[in-house]
Short mmCIF file of C-alpha atoms in Angstrom, two decimals:
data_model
loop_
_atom_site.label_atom_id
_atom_site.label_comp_id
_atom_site.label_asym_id
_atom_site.label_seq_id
_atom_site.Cartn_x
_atom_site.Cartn_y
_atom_site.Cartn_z
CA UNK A 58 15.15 17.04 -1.37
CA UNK A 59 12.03 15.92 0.56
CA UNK A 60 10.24 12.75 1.68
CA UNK A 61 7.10 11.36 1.72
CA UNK A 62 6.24 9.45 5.03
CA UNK A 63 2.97 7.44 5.25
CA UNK A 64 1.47 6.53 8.58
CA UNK A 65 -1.61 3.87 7.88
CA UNK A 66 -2.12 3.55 12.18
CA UNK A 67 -4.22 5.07 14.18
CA UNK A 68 -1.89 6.82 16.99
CA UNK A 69 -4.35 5.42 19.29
CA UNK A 70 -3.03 1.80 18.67
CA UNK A 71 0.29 2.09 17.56
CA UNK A 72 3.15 5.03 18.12
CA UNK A 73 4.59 4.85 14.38
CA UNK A 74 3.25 8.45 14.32
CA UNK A 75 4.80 10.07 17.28
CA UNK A 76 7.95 7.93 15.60
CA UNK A 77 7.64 9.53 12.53
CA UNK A 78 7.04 13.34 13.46
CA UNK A 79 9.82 13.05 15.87
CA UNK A 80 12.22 11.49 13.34
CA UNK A 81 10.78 13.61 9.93
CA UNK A 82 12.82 16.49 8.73
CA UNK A 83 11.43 19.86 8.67
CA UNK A 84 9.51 20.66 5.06
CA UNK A 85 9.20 16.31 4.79
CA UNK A 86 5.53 15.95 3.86
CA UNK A 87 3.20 13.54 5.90
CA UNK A 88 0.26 11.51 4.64
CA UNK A 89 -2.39 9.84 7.31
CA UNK A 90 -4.44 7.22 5.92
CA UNK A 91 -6.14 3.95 7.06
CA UNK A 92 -6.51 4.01 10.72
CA UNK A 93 -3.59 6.76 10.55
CA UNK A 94 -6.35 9.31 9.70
CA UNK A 95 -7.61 9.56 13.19
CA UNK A 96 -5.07 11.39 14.13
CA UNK A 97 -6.26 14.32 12.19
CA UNK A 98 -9.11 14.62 14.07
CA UNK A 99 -9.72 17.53 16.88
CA UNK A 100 -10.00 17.59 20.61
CA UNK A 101 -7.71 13.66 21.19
CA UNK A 102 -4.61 13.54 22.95
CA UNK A 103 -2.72 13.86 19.65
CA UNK A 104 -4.11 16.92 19.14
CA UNK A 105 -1.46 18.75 19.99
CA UNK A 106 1.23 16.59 18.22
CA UNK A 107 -0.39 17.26 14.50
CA UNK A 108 -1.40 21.00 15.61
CA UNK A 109 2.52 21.67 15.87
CA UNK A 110 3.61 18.87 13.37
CA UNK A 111 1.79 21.58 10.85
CA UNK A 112 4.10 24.43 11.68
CA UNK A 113 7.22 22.78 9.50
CA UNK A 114 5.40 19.75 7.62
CA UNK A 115 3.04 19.59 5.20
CA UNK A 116 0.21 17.38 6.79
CA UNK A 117 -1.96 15.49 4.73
CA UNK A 118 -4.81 13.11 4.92
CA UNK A 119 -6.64 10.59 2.44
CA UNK A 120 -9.87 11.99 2.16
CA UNK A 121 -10.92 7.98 0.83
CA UNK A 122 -10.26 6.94 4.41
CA UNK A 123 -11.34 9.42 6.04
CA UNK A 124 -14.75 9.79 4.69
CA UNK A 125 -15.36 5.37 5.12
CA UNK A 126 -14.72 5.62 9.07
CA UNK A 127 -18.00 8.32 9.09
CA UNK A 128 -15.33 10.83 10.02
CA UNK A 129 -16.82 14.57 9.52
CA UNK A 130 -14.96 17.14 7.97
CA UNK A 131 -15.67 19.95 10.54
CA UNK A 132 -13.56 17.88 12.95
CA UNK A 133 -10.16 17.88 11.18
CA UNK A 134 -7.33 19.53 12.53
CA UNK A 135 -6.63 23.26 10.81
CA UNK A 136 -3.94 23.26 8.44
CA UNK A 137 -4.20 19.64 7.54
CA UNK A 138 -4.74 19.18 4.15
CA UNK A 139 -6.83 16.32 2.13
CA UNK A 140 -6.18 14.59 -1.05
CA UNK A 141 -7.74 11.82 -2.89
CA UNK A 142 -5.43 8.30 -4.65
CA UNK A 143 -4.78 10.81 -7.12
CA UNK A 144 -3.17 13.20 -4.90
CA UNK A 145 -1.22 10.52 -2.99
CA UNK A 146 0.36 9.38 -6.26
CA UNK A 147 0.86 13.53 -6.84
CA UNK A 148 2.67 13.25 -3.48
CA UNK A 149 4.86 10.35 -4.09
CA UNK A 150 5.50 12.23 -7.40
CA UNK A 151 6.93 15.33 -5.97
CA UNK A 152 9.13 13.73 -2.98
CA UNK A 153 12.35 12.21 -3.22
CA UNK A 154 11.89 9.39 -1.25
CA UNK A 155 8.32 7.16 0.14
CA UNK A 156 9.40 5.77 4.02
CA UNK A 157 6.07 3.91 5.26
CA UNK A 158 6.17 3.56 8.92
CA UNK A 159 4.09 0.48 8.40
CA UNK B 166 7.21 8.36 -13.50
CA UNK B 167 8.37 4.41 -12.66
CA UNK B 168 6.67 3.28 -9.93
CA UNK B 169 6.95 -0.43 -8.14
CA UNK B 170 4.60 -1.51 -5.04
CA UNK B 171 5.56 -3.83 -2.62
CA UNK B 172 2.25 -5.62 -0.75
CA UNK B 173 2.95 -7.25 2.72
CA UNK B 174 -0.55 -7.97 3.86
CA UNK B 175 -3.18 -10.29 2.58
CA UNK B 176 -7.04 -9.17 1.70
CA UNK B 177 -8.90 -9.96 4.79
CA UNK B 178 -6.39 -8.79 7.61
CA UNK B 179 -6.27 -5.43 7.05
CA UNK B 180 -6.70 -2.67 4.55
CA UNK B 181 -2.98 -2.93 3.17
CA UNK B 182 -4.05 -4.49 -0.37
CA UNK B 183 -6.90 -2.51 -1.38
CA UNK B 184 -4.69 0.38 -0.49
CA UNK B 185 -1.82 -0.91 -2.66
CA UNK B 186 -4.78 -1.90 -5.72
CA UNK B 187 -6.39 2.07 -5.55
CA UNK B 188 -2.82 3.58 -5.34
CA UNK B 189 -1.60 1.34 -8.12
CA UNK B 190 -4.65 2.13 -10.44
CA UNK B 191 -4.54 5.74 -9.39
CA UNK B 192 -1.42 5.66 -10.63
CA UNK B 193 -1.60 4.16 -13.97
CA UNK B 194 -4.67 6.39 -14.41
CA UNK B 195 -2.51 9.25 -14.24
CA UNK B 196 -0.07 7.75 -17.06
CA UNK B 197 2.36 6.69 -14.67
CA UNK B 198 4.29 3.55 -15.32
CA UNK B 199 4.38 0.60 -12.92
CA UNK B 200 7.42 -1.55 -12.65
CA UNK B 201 6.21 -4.06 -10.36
CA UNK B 202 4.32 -5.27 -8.10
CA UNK B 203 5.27 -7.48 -4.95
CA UNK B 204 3.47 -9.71 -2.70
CA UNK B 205 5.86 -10.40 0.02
CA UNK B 206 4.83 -12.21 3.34
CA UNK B 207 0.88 -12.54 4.03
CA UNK B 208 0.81 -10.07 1.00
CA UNK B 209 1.11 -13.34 -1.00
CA UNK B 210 -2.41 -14.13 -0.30
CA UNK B 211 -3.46 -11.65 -2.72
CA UNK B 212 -2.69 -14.19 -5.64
CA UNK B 213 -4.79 -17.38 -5.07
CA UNK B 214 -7.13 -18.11 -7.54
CA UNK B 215 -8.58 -20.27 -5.05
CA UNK B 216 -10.58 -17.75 -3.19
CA UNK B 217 -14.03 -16.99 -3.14
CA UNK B 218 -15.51 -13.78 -1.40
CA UNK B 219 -19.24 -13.52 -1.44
CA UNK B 220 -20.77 -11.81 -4.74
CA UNK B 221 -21.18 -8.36 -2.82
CA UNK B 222 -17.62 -8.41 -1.41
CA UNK B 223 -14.63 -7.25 -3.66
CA UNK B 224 -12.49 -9.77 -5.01
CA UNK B 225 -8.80 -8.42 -4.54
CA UNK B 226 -7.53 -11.01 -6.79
CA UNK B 227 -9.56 -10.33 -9.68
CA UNK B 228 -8.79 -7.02 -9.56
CA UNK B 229 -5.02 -7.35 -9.49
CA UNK B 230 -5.44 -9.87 -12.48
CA UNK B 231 -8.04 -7.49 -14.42
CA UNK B 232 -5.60 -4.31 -13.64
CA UNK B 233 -2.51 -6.82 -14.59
CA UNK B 234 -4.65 -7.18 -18.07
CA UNK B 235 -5.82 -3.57 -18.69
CA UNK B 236 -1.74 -2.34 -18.25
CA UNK B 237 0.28 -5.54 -18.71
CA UNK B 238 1.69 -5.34 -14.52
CA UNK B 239 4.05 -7.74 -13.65
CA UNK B 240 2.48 -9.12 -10.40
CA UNK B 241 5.42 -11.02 -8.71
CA UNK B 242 4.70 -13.40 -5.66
CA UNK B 243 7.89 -13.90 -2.50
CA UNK B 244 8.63 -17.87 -3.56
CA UNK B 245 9.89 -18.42 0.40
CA UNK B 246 6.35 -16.44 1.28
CA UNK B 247 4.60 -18.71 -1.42
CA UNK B 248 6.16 -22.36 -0.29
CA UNK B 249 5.04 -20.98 3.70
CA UNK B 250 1.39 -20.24 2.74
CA UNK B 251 0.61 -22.72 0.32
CA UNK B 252 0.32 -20.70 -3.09
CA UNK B 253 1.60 -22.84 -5.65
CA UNK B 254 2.47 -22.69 -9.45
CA UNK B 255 3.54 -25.73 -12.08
CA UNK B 256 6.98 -24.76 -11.53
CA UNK B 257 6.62 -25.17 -7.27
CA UNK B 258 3.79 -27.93 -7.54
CA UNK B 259 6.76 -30.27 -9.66
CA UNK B 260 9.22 -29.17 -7.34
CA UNK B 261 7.72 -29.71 -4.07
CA UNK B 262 5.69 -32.56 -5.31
CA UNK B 263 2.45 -30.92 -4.57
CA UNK B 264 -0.83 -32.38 -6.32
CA UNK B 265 -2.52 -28.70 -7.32
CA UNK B 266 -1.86 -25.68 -8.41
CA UNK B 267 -3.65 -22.07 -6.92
CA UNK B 268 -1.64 -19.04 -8.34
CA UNK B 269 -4.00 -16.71 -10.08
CA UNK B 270 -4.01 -15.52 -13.84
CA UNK B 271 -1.11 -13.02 -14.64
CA UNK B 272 0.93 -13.40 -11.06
CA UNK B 273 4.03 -15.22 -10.81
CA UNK B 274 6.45 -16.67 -8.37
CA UNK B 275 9.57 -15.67 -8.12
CA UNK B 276 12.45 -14.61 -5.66
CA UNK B 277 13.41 -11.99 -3.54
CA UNK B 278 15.73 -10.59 -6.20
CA UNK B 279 12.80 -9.18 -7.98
CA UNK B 280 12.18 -6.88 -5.31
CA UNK B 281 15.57 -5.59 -4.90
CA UNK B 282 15.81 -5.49 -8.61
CA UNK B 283 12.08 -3.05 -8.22
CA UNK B 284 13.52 -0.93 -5.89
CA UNK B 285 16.57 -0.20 -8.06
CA UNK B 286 14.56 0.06 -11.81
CA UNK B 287 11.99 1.97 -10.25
CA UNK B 288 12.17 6.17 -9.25
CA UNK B 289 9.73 5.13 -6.11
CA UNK B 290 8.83 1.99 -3.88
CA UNK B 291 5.66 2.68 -2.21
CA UNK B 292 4.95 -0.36 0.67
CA UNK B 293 1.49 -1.04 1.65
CA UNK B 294 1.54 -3.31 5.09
CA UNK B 295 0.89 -3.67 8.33
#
């Protein structure tokens, strides 16, 4: 039994990801994309929040989304891992349950 | 797998229907099945035939009503939502004694039932919003 969660907001604007990796099970899975994909990226505030968020979650981002906001690859977070539409239907596939924290 | 979508944004707020089109086409790409989709609050503006983005832009509705075609979706628009922002079928345009019509080729209106009936048919709901 897992879960999906998607976060489409950048943690700059919004705290629906500090909501959702304080409120996420251990072993749920986590997908950034939209503005939510910032938050993958190194040396921000949140830093520190994905860096550990990686220890017990799977963290994912959509490359897509990623890639359109000029974002370069060199500057995502270790241990975060990206997929493409494909791999977000994969992911909402293999998980029990989808909770957007839209 | 049975999937349904539920929409709550419109086309030129934020990125919440092109997300909800790639995912949706992703997924029927893949050979999995799609229940439904809903438009629910400013996610109704997604179904107006009415609209007309510049030739370089994408047109959101067309491709709803194109991927509607290709996989026979049933592309169901929140009446309440509908009545609010003006989209409006035969049915609604009798009814509320409107003198046009603007709901785009293969959407329909309908109520909220639809969704809950979605979320129960379906293995996932996937929301795309704000």
């Amino acid at each position: 039994m897992s879960d999906l969660h998607t976060v489409n907001k950048s943690p700059f604007e919004k705290n629906s990801l500090e909501s959702c990796l304080r409120l996420s099970k251990a072993g749920s899975a986590i997908l950034l994309y939209e503005d939510g994909v910032y938050a993958a990226l190194k040396g921000t505030a949140v830093e520190n929040m994905i860096a550990s968020a990686v220890s017990d979650k799977k963290v994912y981002v959509l490359g897509p989304d990623y890639k359109a906001r000029g974002l370069a690859d060199d500057r995502m977070i270790d241990g975060v891992e990206v997929v493409d539409y494909a791999g977000f239907v994969d992911l909402v596939d293999a998980n029990d349950k989808v909770q957007a924290w839209v | 797998m049975k999937f349904s979508i539920q929409v709550n944004e419109g086309p030129y707020q934020h990125q919440a229907s092109d997300s909800a089109y790639q995912f949706t086409k992703a997924a029927l790409e893949k050979g999995h099945e799609c229940f439904r989709v809903f438009f629910y609050h400013d996610g109704v503006l997604n179904g107006t035939r009415l609209t007309t983005p510049p030739q370089d832009d994408r047109n959101i509705v067309n491709n709803w009503t194109e991927l509607a075609e290709k996989y026979d979706l049933d592309l169901v628009v929140c009446v309440a939502a509908a009545q609010r922002r003006g989209i409006v079928d035969d049915g609604e345009a009798e009814r509320n004694g409107k003198d046009a019509t603007n709901i785009a080729p293969r959407f329909r209106i309908s109520g909220l039932g639809q969704l809950v009936e979605a979320a129960i048919q379906s293995d996932r709901l996937v929301v795309f919003g704000d």
